[in-house]
Each structure stands twice: as C-alpha cells, then as structure tokens.
C-alpha cells in the first residue's frame, strides 16, 4: 500500500476565518473527494454552532477537538536554530503550558460544548502548538485526556528542539508504555503549516512549499508511511483568502492521489488500528 495521509485542520480562529472555513472547507473536501478531520476549539464551536453542526451532519468531515480555549497542554521551549528568527526570537522561545488543573477544566468544557453543539463527545484531540514526545512523558496528562474520552491524539508535533520538521519515520503509536494502550498518537509530521515551513527554512515566503510537499508525498508512498498532515483556518475570512490558503493543499492532494496515497480521517485510522490489533 503506497501510504496514508491523515489531513487534519486546526479550526481555531473563532472569527470570520472559521466560519468561512466551515463552508468552503467542506466544499473543498467534496470537490477533491477526500475525507479530513477538523480539530475545532470550543470557542469556535460556540461562536458558529450552526455552521459546524451542519458540517458535522454531512458526514464529509470528522469533527474533533482542539481544546476549549487553545490552552497548551505542555510548555513549548523552542531551541531556535542558528540564523533563524522564530516567533521573534533568535535563541530560545518559550510558550507556557497550562497547569494540570487548567487543562482538566478546559477539556471538560470542550466536551460540554461538543455535546451542546454536536450532540456527542469528541474522541480525537489536537494539543495546541504540539510538543516533543507528545504526552509520552506526561502520564498525568494522559490520565486526564483518557478520562475525558479522548482516544486519538495529535500532540507529538515537534522535534527534539521543540521545532520543525517532525520526521516521517516517527510513526503513530499507542501509549502502551504509559499504561494507555487504547490511546493512539497520530503525530503532526513535517511542518505544521506553510508559515512554519517558511520560518524554519529562513524563507521570505512559501512559494516552494508545494514542491517540498510533493517530495514528501513520494517519500510517504515509497515507504508506506502514515502522514499526519496539518493546516489551519488562519486568514481564511474571504473566498479569495481561502483559495490562497488552500492552493498548496490542493496541489498536494492531487499529486498524492496520483501516487496512490489514500486519505483517511483520524477516526477511520484509529478504528483501523484497533481492528488490526484485535485481529
Ligand atoms: Zn492550534
């Protein structure tokens, strides 16, 4: 089998960009004939309940959680590579994570909003910003996400310097060593989006991103890798903005399909892994 792409979109802006994404993003999936997972913050769901409830009912998209308030589950400490400027810093950049109590309360609220808006709870969770090792070194947080009902995670989204890219050779795994053998880590591979591709490659803009993604798709197809691919609803307020933001994605989707790569949602892939384990 020539590889799998799990397309995941963080829908988190809680403004016009999210509303436009709900509408145009769905049309995009319909046109390209691929499934995807949207990881939506509770604040975004609350602001546009109808748009996301409508999208959820189509069955075209797998809607999962990106916390309530975009609270970081862990502190991110980026060791900025020499010569680069990341988030305005040239040596270290720190973004502080929430306390265990704050994370617990936030995830409870996120699930409450899911029930109120979509009539169900989320089983997938993307950890804001993403972290080296995911939650592998935080069994206390794994206990919390498990208790709130999350079974597949995108929390491993940075390399050992808390930067990018995340190598494709790191493949999805169950948190068995930590005692949570039904919780699957999907990763976020490569770069989290076009903006991190430019920042970590010291580029003025992202015009070479489509070429880079095509090479990654070939790498995935040749090795039958699972590629957890990420983008965001950032700057998607108008139709033109949406088209600009999804230009590279459109190119990649078509190229990957040509290579025979399949697309699955997070939920579909989780079910497949569970079934394979039980067989
Ligand atoms: Zn996010």
CSV table of C-alpha atoms and ligand atoms in Angstrom, one decimal:
chain,number,residue,atom,x,y,z
A,1,UNK,CA,0.0,0.0,0.0
A,2,UNK,CA,1.5,3.3,-1.0
A,3,UNK,CA,0.9,5.3,2.1
A,4,UNK,CA,-1.8,7.2,4.0
A,5,UNK,CA,-2.4,10.8,4.6
A,6,UNK,CA,-4.5,11.9,7.6
A,7,UNK,CA,-5.4,15.5,6.8
A,8,UNK,CA,-6.2,17.5,9.9
A,9,UNK,CA,-7.2,21.1,10.1
A,10,UNK,CA,-7.0,23.2,13.2
A,11,UNK,CA,-10.1,25.4,13.1
A,12,UNK,CA,-9.4,27.8,15.9
A,13,UNK,CA,-9.6,31.4,14.9
A,14,UNK,CA,-13.2,31.8,16.3
A,15,UNK,CA,-13.8,34.6,13.8
A,16,UNK,CA,-14.9,35.0,10.2
A,17,UNK,CA,-12.0,32.7,9.1
A,18,UNK,CA,-13.5,29.8,11.0
A,19,UNK,CA,-17.0,30.5,9.6
A,20,UNK,CA,-15.7,30.6,6.0
A,21,UNK,CA,-13.6,27.5,6.6
A,22,UNK,CA,-16.7,25.6,7.8
A,23,UNK,CA,-18.4,26.4,4.5
A,24,UNK,CA,-15.5,26.4,1.9
A,25,UNK,CA,-13.6,23.7,3.6
A,26,UNK,CA,-16.5,21.3,3.2
A,27,UNK,CA,-16.8,22.3,-0.5
A,28,UNK,CA,-13.1,21.6,-0.9
A,29,UNK,CA,-13.4,18.1,0.5
A,30,UNK,CA,-16.4,17.5,-1.7
A,31,UNK,CA,-14.5,18.6,-4.8
A,32,UNK,CA,-11.3,16.8,-4.1
A,33,UNK,CA,-13.2,13.7,-2.9
A,34,UNK,CA,-11.1,13.2,0.3
A,35,UNK,CA,-12.1,12.9,3.9
A,36,UNK,CA,-10.4,15.1,6.6
A,37,UNK,CA,-10.6,15.8,10.3
A,38,UNK,CA,-11.2,19.3,11.6
A,39,UNK,CA,-9.9,19.8,15.2
A,40,UNK,CA,-12.1,22.7,16.4
A,41,UNK,CA,-11.8,24.7,19.5
A,42,UNK,CA,-14.8,25.0,21.9
A,43,UNK,CA,-14.7,28.8,21.5
A,44,UNK,CA,-15.0,28.4,17.7
A,45,UNK,CA,-17.9,25.9,18.0
A,46,UNK,CA,-19.7,28.2,20.4
A,47,UNK,CA,-19.4,31.2,18.1
A,48,UNK,CA,-20.6,29.3,15.0
A,49,UNK,CA,-22.7,26.4,16.3
A,50,UNK,CA,-25.0,26.1,13.2
A,51,UNK,CA,-22.1,26.1,10.7
A,52,UNK,CA,-20.3,23.3,12.4
A,53,UNK,CA,-23.5,21.3,13.3
A,54,UNK,CA,-24.4,21.5,9.6
A,55,UNK,CA,-20.9,20.4,8.5
A,56,UNK,CA,-21.0,17.5,11.0
A,57,UNK,CA,-24.3,16.2,9.7
A,58,UNK,CA,-23.0,15.9,6.1
A,59,UNK,CA,-20.6,13.1,7.2
A,60,UNK,CA,-18.0,14.5,4.8
A,61,UNK,CA,-15.8,15.7,7.7
A,62,UNK,CA,-14.7,14.2,11.0
A,63,UNK,CA,-15.0,16.9,13.6
A,64,UNK,CA,-12.9,16.6,16.7
A,65,UNK,CA,-11.5,18.8,19.4
A,66,UNK,CA,-8.7,21.3,19.7
A,67,UNK,CA,-9.4,22.1,23.4
A,68,UNK,CA,-11.9,24.8,24.5
A,69,UNK,CA,-9.6,27.8,24.7
A,70,UNK,CA,-6.4,26.7,22.8
A,71,UNK,CA,-4.6,26.1,26.1
A,72,UNK,CA,-1.2,24.4,25.7
A,73,UNK,CA,-1.2,21.0,27.4
A,74,UNK,CA,2.6,21.3,27.9
A,75,UNK,CA,5.1,24.1,27.8
A,76,UNK,CA,6.8,24.6,24.4
A,77,UNK,CA,10.5,25.6,24.6
A,78,UNK,CA,11.9,26.1,21.1
A,79,UNK,CA,15.7,26.0,20.6
A,80,UNK,CA,15.9,28.3,17.6
A,81,UNK,CA,18.4,27.1,15.0
A,82,UNK,CA,21.3,29.4,14.3
A,83,UNK,CA,20.5,32.2,11.9
A,84,UNK,CA,16.7,31.9,12.3
A,85,UNK,CA,14.1,34.0,13.9
A,86,UNK,CA,11.1,32.1,15.3
A,87,UNK,CA,8.3,33.9,16.9
A,88,UNK,CA,10.5,36.9,17.1
A,89,UNK,CA,13.3,35.1,18.9
A,90,UNK,CA,16.8,34.1,17.8
A,91,UNK,CA,17.9,31.8,20.6
A,92,UNK,CA,15.0,30.4,22.7
A,93,UNK,CA,11.3,30.9,22.6
A,94,UNK,CA,9.0,29.7,25.3
A,95,UNK,CA,5.2,29.4,25.3
A,96,UNK,CA,3.9,28.4,28.7
A,97,UNK,CA,1.6,25.4,29.1
A,98,UNK,CA,-1.5,25.4,31.3
A,99,UNK,CA,-1.5,23.8,34.8
A,100,UNK,CA,-2.9,20.3,35.1
A,101,UNK,CA,-6.0,21.8,36.8
A,102,UNK,CA,-6.4,24.3,34.0
A,103,UNK,CA,-6.1,21.6,31.3
A,104,UNK,CA,-8.5,19.3,33.1
A,105,UNK,CA,-11.1,22.1,33.4
A,106,UNK,CA,-10.6,23.2,29.8
A,107,UNK,CA,-11.1,19.7,28.4
A,108,UNK,CA,-14.2,19.3,30.4
A,109,UNK,CA,-15.6,22.5,28.9
A,110,UNK,CA,-14.5,21.5,25.4
A,111,UNK,CA,-16.5,18.2,25.7
A,112,UNK,CA,-19.5,20.1,27.2
A,113,UNK,CA,-19.6,22.4,24.1
A,114,UNK,CA,-19.3,19.3,21.8
A,115,UNK,CA,-22.3,17.8,23.5
A,116,UNK,CA,-24.3,21.1,23.3
A,117,UNK,CA,-23.4,21.9,19.7
A,118,UNK,CA,-22.9,18.5,18.0
A,119,UNK,CA,-24.8,16.2,20.4
A,120,UNK,CA,-21.8,14.0,21.0
A,121,UNK,CA,-18.4,14.0,22.6
A,122,UNK,CA,-15.0,14.2,20.7
A,123,UNK,CA,-12.7,11.2,20.7
A,124,UNK,CA,-9.8,13.0,18.9
A,125,UNK,CA,-7.7,15.8,20.3
A,126,UNK,CA,-5.0,18.1,18.9
A,127,UNK,CA,-2.8,19.6,21.6
A,128,UNK,CA,-2.3,23.4,20.9
A,129,UNK,CA,1.2,24.1,19.5
A,130,UNK,CA,2.2,20.4,19.8
A,131,UNK,CA,5.1,19.1,21.8
A,132,UNK,CA,8.2,16.9,21.5
A,133,UNK,CA,7.3,13.4,22.7
A,134,UNK,CA,3.6,14.2,22.6
A,135,UNK,CA,2.2,13.3,26.0
A,136,UNK,CA,4.7,10.4,26.3
A,137,UNK,CA,6.5,12.0,29.2
A,138,UNK,CA,3.3,13.1,30.9
A,139,UNK,CA,1.2,10.1,32.2
A,140,UNK,CA,-0.7,12.6,34.4
A,141,UNK,CA,-2.0,14.4,31.3
A,142,UNK,CA,-2.7,11.1,29.5
A,143,UNK,CA,-4.9,10.1,32.5
A,144,UNK,CA,-6.8,13.4,32.1
A,145,UNK,CA,-7.3,13.1,28.3
A,146,UNK,CA,-8.3,9.5,28.7
A,147,UNK,CA,-10.8,10.3,31.4
A,148,UNK,CA,-12.4,13.0,29.2
A,149,UNK,CA,-12.9,10.4,26.5
A,150,UNK,CA,-10.1,11.2,24.0
A,151,UNK,CA,-8.6,8.1,22.2
A,152,UNK,CA,-6.6,9.5,19.4
A,153,UNK,CA,-4.2,12.5,19.8
A,154,UNK,CA,-2.2,14.9,17.7
A,155,UNK,CA,0.1,16.1,20.5
A,156,UNK,CA,3.5,14.9,19.1
A,157,UNK,CA,4.1,17.8,16.7
A,158,UNK,CA,7.6,19.0,17.4
A,159,UNK,CA,11.1,17.5,17.2
A,160,UNK,CA,13.7,17.3,19.9
A,161,UNK,CA,14.3,21.0,19.8
A,162,UNK,CA,10.6,21.7,20.0
A,163,UNK,CA,10.9,22.8,16.4
A,164,UNK,CA,10.1,21.6,13.0
A,165,UNK,CA,10.2,19.4,10.9
A,166,UNK,CA,8.9,16.3,12.6
A,167,UNK,CA,10.4,13.3,10.8
A,168,UNK,CA,8.1,11.0,8.9
A,169,UNK,CA,10.0,7.9,10.3
A,170,UNK,CA,8.3,8.6,13.6
A,171,UNK,CA,5.0,6.8,13.1
A,172,UNK,CA,1.7,6.6,15.0
A,173,UNK,CA,1.9,4.5,18.2
A,174,UNK,CA,-0.3,3.6,21.2
A,175,UNK,CA,0.7,4.9,24.6
A,176,UNK,CA,1.2,1.4,25.9
A,177,UNK,CA,4.3,2.0,27.9
A,178,UNK,CA,2.5,4.7,29.9
A,179,UNK,CA,-0.5,2.4,30.6
A,180,UNK,CA,-2.9,3.8,28.0
A,181,UNK,CA,-2.9,1.1,25.3
A,182,UNK,CA,-6.1,2.4,23.8
A,183,UNK,CA,-4.8,5.9,23.2
A,184,UNK,CA,-3.2,6.4,19.8
A,185,UNK,CA,-0.7,9.2,19.0
A,186,UNK,CA,-1.0,10.3,15.3
A,187,UNK,CA,1.7,13.0,15.4
A,188,UNK,CA,1.8,16.1,13.2
A,189,UNK,CA,4.5,15.4,10.7
A,190,UNK,CA,6.9,17.7,8.8
A,191,UNK,CA,5.8,21.3,9.2
A,192,UNK,CA,2.6,22.4,11.0
A,193,UNK,CA,1.7,24.7,8.1
A,194,UNK,CA,3.1,27.0,5.4
A,195,UNK,CA,4.1,29.6,8.0
A,196,UNK,CA,6.4,27.2,9.9
A,197,UNK,CA,7.9,25.9,6.6
A,198,UNK,CA,9.0,29.4,5.8
A,199,UNK,CA,10.1,30.2,9.3
A,200,UNK,CA,12.2,27.1,9.8
A,201,UNK,CA,13.8,27.3,6.4
A,202,UNK,CA,14.5,31.0,6.6
A,203,UNK,CA,12.5,31.8,3.5
A,204,UNK,CA,10.7,35.1,2.6
A,205,UNK,CA,7.6,33.3,1.5
A,206,UNK,CA,6.2,29.8,0.9
A,207,UNK,CA,6.3,29.5,-2.9
A,208,UNK,CA,8.5,26.4,-2.7
A,209,UNK,CA,6.1,24.6,-0.3
A,210,UNK,CA,4.2,22.7,-3.0
A,211,UNK,CA,7.4,21.3,-4.4
A,212,UNK,CA,8.6,20.3,-0.9
A,213,UNK,CA,5.2,18.6,-0.2
A,214,UNK,CA,5.4,16.6,-3.5
A,215,UNK,CA,8.8,15.2,-2.4
A,216,UNK,CA,7.3,14.3,1.0
A,217,UNK,CA,4.4,12.6,-0.7
A,218,UNK,CA,6.9,10.5,-2.8
A,219,UNK,CA,8.8,9.6,0.5
A,220,UNK,CA,5.5,8.5,2.1
A,221,UNK,CA,4.4,6.5,-0.9
A,222,UNK,CA,7.8,4.7,-1.2
A,223,UNK,CA,7.8,3.7,2.4
A,224,UNK,CA,4.1,3.2,3.0
A,225,UNK,CA,4.2,5.8,5.8
A,226,UNK,CA,1.3,7.4,7.6
A,227,UNK,CA,1.5,11.2,7.2
A,228,UNK,CA,-0.4,13.2,9.7
A,229,UNK,CA,-0.7,16.5,7.7
A,230,UNK,CA,-1.7,19.8,9.3
A,231,UNK,CA,-3.0,23.1,8.3
A,232,UNK,CA,-5.1,25.9,9.9
A,233,UNK,CA,-8.1,28.2,9.3
A,234,UNK,CA,-5.8,31.2,9.7
A,235,UNK,CA,-6.5,34.1,7.3
A,236,UNK,CA,-9.4,32.4,5.6
A,237,UNK,CA,-12.0,35.2,6.1
A,238,UNK,CA,-13.0,35.5,2.4
A,239,UNK,CA,-13.3,33.1,-0.5
A,240,UNK,CA,-10.1,34.6,-2.0
A,241,UNK,CA,-8.2,34.1,1.2
A,242,UNK,CA,-9.5,30.6,1.5
A,243,UNK,CA,-8.3,29.8,-2.1
A,244,UNK,CA,-4.9,31.3,-1.4
A,245,UNK,CA,-4.5,29.3,1.9
A,246,UNK,CA,-5.5,26.0,0.2
A,247,UNK,CA,-3.6,26.4,-3.0
A,248,UNK,CA,-0.7,24.2,-1.9
A,249,UNK,CA,-3.1,21.7,-0.2
A,250,UNK,CA,-5.0,21.3,-3.5
A,251,UNK,CA,-1.8,20.7,-5.4
A,252,UNK,CA,-0.6,18.1,-2.8
A,253,UNK,CA,-3.9,16.3,-2.7
A,254,UNK,CA,-4.0,15.8,-6.4
A,255,UNK,CA,-0.3,14.8,-6.6
A,256,UNK,CA,-0.7,12.3,-3.6
A,257,UNK,CA,-3.8,10.7,-5.1
A,258,UNK,CA,-1.8,10.2,-8.4
A,259,UNK,CA,0.8,8.3,-6.4
A,260,UNK,CA,-1.9,6.1,-5.0
A,261,UNK,CA,-1.8,7.5,-1.4
A,262,UNK,CA,-5.1,7.1,0.4
A,263,UNK,CA,-6.7,9.7,2.7
A,264,UNK,CA,-8.4,8.8,6.0
A,265,UNK,CA,-9.9,10.7,8.9
A,266,UNK,CA,-8.4,10.4,12.3
A,267,UNK,CA,-11.4,8.3,13.4
A,268,UNK,CA,-11.1,6.0,10.4
A,269,UNK,CA,-7.4,5.4,11.1
A,270,UNK,CA,-8.0,4.8,14.8
A,271,UNK,CA,-10.7,2.2,14.0
A,272,UNK,CA,-8.4,0.5,11.6
A,273,UNK,CA,-5.5,0.3,14.1
A,274,UNK,CA,-7.8,-1.1,16.8
A,275,UNK,CA,-9.2,-3.7,14.4
A,276,UNK,CA,-5.7,-4.7,13.3
A,277,UNK,CA,-4.7,-5.1,16.9
A,278,UNK,CA,-7.7,-7.3,17.7
A,279,UNK,CA,-7.2,-9.5,14.6
B,1,LIG,ZN1,-4.0,25.4,17.2
